[in-house]
Coordinates of C-alpha atoms and ligand atoms in Angstrom, one line a residue:
X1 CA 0.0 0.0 0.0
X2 CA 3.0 2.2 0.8
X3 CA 4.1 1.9 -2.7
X4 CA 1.1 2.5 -4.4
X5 CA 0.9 5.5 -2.1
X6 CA 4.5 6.6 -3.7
X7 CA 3.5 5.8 -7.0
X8 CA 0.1 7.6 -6.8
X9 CA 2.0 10.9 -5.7
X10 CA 4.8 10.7 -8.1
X11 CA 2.1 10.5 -11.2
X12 CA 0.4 13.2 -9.5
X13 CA 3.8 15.2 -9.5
X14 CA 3.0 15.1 -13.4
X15 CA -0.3 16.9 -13.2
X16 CA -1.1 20.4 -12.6
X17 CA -3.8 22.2 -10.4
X18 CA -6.8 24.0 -12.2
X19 CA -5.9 27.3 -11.0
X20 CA -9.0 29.7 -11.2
X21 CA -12.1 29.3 -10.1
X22 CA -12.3 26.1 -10.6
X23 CA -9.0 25.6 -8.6
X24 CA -10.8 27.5 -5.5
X25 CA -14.0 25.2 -6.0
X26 CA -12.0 22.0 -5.6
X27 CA -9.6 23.4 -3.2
X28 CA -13.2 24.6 -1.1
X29 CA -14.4 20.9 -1.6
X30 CA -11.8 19.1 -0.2
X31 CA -11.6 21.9 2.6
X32 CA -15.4 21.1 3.8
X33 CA -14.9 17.6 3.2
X34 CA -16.7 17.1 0.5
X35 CA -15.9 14.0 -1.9
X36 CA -14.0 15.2 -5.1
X37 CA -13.1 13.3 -8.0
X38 CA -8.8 12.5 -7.0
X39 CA -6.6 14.0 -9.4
X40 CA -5.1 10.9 -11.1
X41 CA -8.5 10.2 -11.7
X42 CA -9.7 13.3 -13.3
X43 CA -6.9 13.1 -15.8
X44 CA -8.5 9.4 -17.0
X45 CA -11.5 11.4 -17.1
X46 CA -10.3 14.3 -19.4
X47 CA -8.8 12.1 -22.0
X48 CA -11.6 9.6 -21.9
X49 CA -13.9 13.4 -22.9
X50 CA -11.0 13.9 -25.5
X51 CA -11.7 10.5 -27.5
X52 CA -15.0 10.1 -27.2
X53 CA -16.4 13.6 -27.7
X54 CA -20.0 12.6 -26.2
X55 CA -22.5 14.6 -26.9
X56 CA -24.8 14.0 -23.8
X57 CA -23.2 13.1 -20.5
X58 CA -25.1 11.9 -17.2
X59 CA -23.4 12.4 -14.0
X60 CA -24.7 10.4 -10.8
X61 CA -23.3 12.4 -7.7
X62 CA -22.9 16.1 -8.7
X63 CA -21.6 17.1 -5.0
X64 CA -21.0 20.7 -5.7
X65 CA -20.3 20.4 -9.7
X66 CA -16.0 20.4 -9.6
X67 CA -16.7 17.2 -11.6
X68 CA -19.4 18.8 -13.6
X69 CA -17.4 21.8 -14.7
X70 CA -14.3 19.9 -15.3
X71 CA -15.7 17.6 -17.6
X72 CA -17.5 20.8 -19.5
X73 CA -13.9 22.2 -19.8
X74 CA -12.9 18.7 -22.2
X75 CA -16.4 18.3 -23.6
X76 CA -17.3 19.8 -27.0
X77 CA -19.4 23.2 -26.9
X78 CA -22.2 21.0 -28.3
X79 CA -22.0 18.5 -24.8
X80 CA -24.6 18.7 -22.4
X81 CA -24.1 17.2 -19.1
X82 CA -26.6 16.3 -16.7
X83 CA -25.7 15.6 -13.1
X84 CA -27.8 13.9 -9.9
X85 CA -27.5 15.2 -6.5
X86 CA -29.4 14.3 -3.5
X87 CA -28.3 16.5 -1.3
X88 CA -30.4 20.2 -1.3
X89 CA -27.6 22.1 0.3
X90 CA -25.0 20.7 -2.1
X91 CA -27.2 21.5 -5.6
X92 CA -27.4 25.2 -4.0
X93 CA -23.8 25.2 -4.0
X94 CA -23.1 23.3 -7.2
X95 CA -26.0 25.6 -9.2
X96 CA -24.1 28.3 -8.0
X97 CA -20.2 27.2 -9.0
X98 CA -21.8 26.5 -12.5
X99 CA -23.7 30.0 -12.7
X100 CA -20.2 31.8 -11.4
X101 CA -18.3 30.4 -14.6
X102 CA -21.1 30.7 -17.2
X103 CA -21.9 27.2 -17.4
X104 CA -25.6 27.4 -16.8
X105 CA -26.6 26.4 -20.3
X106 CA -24.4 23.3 -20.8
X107 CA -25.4 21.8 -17.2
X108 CA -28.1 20.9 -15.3
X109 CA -28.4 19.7 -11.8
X110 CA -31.2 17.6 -11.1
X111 CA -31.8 17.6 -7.8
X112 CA -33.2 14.3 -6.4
X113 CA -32.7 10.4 -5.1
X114 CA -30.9 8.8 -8.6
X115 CA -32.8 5.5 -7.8
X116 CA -36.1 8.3 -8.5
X117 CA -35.0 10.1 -11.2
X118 CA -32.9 7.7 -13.6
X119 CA -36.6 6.0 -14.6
X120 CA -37.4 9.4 -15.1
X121 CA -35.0 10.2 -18.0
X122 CA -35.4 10.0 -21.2
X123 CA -33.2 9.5 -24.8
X124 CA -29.7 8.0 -24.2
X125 CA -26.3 8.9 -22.7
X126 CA -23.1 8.5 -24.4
X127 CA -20.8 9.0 -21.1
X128 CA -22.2 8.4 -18.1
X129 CA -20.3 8.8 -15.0
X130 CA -21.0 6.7 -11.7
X131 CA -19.9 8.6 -8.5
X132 CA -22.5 8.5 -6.0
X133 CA -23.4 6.3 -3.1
X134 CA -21.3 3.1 -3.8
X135 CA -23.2 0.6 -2.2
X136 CA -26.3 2.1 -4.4
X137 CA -24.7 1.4 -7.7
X138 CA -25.7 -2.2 -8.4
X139 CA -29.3 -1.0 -8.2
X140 CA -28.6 1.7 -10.5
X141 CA -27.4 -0.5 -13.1
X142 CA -30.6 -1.5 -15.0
X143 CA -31.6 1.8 -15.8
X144 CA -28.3 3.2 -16.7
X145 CA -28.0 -0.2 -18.9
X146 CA -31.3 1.4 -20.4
X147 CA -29.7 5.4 -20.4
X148 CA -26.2 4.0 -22.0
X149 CA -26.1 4.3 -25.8
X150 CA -25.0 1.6 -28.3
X151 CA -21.0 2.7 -27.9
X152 CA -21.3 4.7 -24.8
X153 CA -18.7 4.7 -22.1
X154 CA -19.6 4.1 -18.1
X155 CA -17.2 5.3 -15.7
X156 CA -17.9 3.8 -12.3
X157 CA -15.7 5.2 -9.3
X158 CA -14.2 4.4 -6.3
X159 CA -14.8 0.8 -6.7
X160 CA -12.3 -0.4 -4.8
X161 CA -13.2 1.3 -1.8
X162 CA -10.1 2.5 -0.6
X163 CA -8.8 -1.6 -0.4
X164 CA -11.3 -2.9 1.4
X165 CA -13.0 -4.6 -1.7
X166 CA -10.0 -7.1 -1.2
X167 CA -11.1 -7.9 2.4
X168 CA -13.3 -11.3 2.6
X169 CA -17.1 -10.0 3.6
X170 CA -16.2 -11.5 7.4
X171 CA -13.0 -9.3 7.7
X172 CA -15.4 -6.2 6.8
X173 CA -16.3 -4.6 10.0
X174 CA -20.4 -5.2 10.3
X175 CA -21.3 -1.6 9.1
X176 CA -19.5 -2.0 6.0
X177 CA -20.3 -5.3 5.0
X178 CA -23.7 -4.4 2.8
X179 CA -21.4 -2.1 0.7
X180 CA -18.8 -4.4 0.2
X181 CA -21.1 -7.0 -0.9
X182 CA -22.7 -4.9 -3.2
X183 CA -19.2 -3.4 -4.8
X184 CA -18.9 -7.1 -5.3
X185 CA -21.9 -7.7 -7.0
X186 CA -21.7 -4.5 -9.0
X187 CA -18.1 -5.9 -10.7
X188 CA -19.6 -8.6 -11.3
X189 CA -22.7 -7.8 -13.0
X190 CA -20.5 -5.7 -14.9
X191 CA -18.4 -8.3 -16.0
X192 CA -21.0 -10.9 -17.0
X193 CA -23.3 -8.3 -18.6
X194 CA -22.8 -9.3 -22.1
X195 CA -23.5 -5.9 -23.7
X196 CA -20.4 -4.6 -22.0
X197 CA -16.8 -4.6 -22.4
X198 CA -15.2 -3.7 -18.7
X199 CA -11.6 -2.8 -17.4
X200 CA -11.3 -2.2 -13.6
X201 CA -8.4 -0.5 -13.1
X202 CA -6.6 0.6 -10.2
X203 CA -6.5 4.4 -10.6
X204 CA -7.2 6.8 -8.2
X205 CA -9.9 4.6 -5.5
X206 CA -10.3 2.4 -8.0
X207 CA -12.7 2.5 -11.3
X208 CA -14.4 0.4 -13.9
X209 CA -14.2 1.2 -16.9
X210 CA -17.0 0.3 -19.4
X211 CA -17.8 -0.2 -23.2
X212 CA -21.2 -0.8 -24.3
X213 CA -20.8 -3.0 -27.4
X214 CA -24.3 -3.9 -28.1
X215 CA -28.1 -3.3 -27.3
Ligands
LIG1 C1 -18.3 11.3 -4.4 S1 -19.5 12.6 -4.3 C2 -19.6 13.2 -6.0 C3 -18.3 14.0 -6.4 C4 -18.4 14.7 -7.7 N1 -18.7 13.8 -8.8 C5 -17.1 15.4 -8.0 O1 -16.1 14.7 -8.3 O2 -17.0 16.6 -7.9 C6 -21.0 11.7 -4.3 C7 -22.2 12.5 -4.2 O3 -23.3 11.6 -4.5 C8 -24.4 12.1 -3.7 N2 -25.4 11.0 -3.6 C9 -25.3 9.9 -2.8 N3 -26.3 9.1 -2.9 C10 -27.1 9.6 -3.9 C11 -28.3 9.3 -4.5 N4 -28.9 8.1 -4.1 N5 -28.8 10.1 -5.4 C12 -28.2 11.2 -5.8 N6 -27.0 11.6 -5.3 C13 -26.5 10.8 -4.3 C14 -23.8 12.5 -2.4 O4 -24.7 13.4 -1.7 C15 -22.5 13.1 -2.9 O5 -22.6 14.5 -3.0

């Protein structure tokens, strides 16, 4: 773990901040300890944007919109992103970071339980990026198998959950064993879904990395 520590923060040596505004709102973020995307992540993020140039992104887990706005800096100007939040105080914030850098047209915050509003949506995604409550995320996955375009990339983070996916479920302490269960399940599904081609990859908390190749 030490190493992977070392490693972590020598590729992170390679990446720069934001700077800006959207320096302060991460820096903000992680001040009020809010969950942020990590840095080593982002960057996976960014050039994932740069090849696929979707043209409708879904979000699940807004917080207060860092991840939001940072994927509207690598999106084209013809993206729109939609992002779920749950939490009232952190859509107030998050509608506010995207009004401050002109972003109001390109994103919109939908402010609800995801397990509520992804049967609500309509048309399909072609990114959709998973970063909400982890243990939630298997019983996401029918209707973002539903939102996913033919093609479409899902991004599903912190799915390793900081190492203690690798823990058997009775080495878990009691309070975290439903999550762990369900992380397990989730990779799973993933990889025996048929429609999708998945990596899980060890950057960042951890993240899997999916293709859908068929309906
Ligand atoms: C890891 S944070 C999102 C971070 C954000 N994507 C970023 O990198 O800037 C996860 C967010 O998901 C929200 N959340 C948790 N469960 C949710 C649910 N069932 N529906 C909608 N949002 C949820 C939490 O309130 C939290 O703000």
């Amino acid at each position: 773990m030490q190493d992977l520590e070392r490693i972590t923060s020598f590729i992170n040596s390679f990446y720069s901040d934001d700077g800006g505004t959207l320096g302060e709102i991460y820096e903000n973020a992680k001040a009020a300890h809010v969950p942020v995307i990590r840095k080593e992540t982002r960057e996976l993020l960014k050039l994932l944007l740069l090849m696929k140039r979707p043209a409708n992104i879904l979000e699940i887990g807004t917080a207060v919109g860092y991840s939001a706005l940072y994927m509207s800096k690598y999106a084209s100007c013809h993206t729109h992103i939609t992002t779920i939040e749950m939490d009232g105080e952190r859509v107030k914030e998050a509608e506010k970071n995207i009004q401050n850098l002109g972003m109001s047209g390109m994103i919109t915050v939908i402010q609800g339980d995801a397990l509520k509003i992804l049967p609500e949506l309509t048309g399909t995604y072609d990114f959709i990026f998973m970063d909400a409550a982890k243990g939630q995320y298997i019983n996401y996955l029918e209707e973002v198998m539903r939102l996913l375009a033919p093609g479409g990339i899902l991004l599903s983070d912190n799915i390793l959950q900081e190492g203690e996916i690798l823990e058997s479920h009775f080495l878990v302490t009691k309070r975290d064993r439903t999550i762990h269960d369900r992380m397990r399940a989730y990779l799973t599904a993933l990889k025996n879904d048929s429609r999708l081609e998945t990596a899980i990859l060890s950057v960042g908390d951890g993240i899997a990395l999916s293709v859908r190749t068929n309906m």
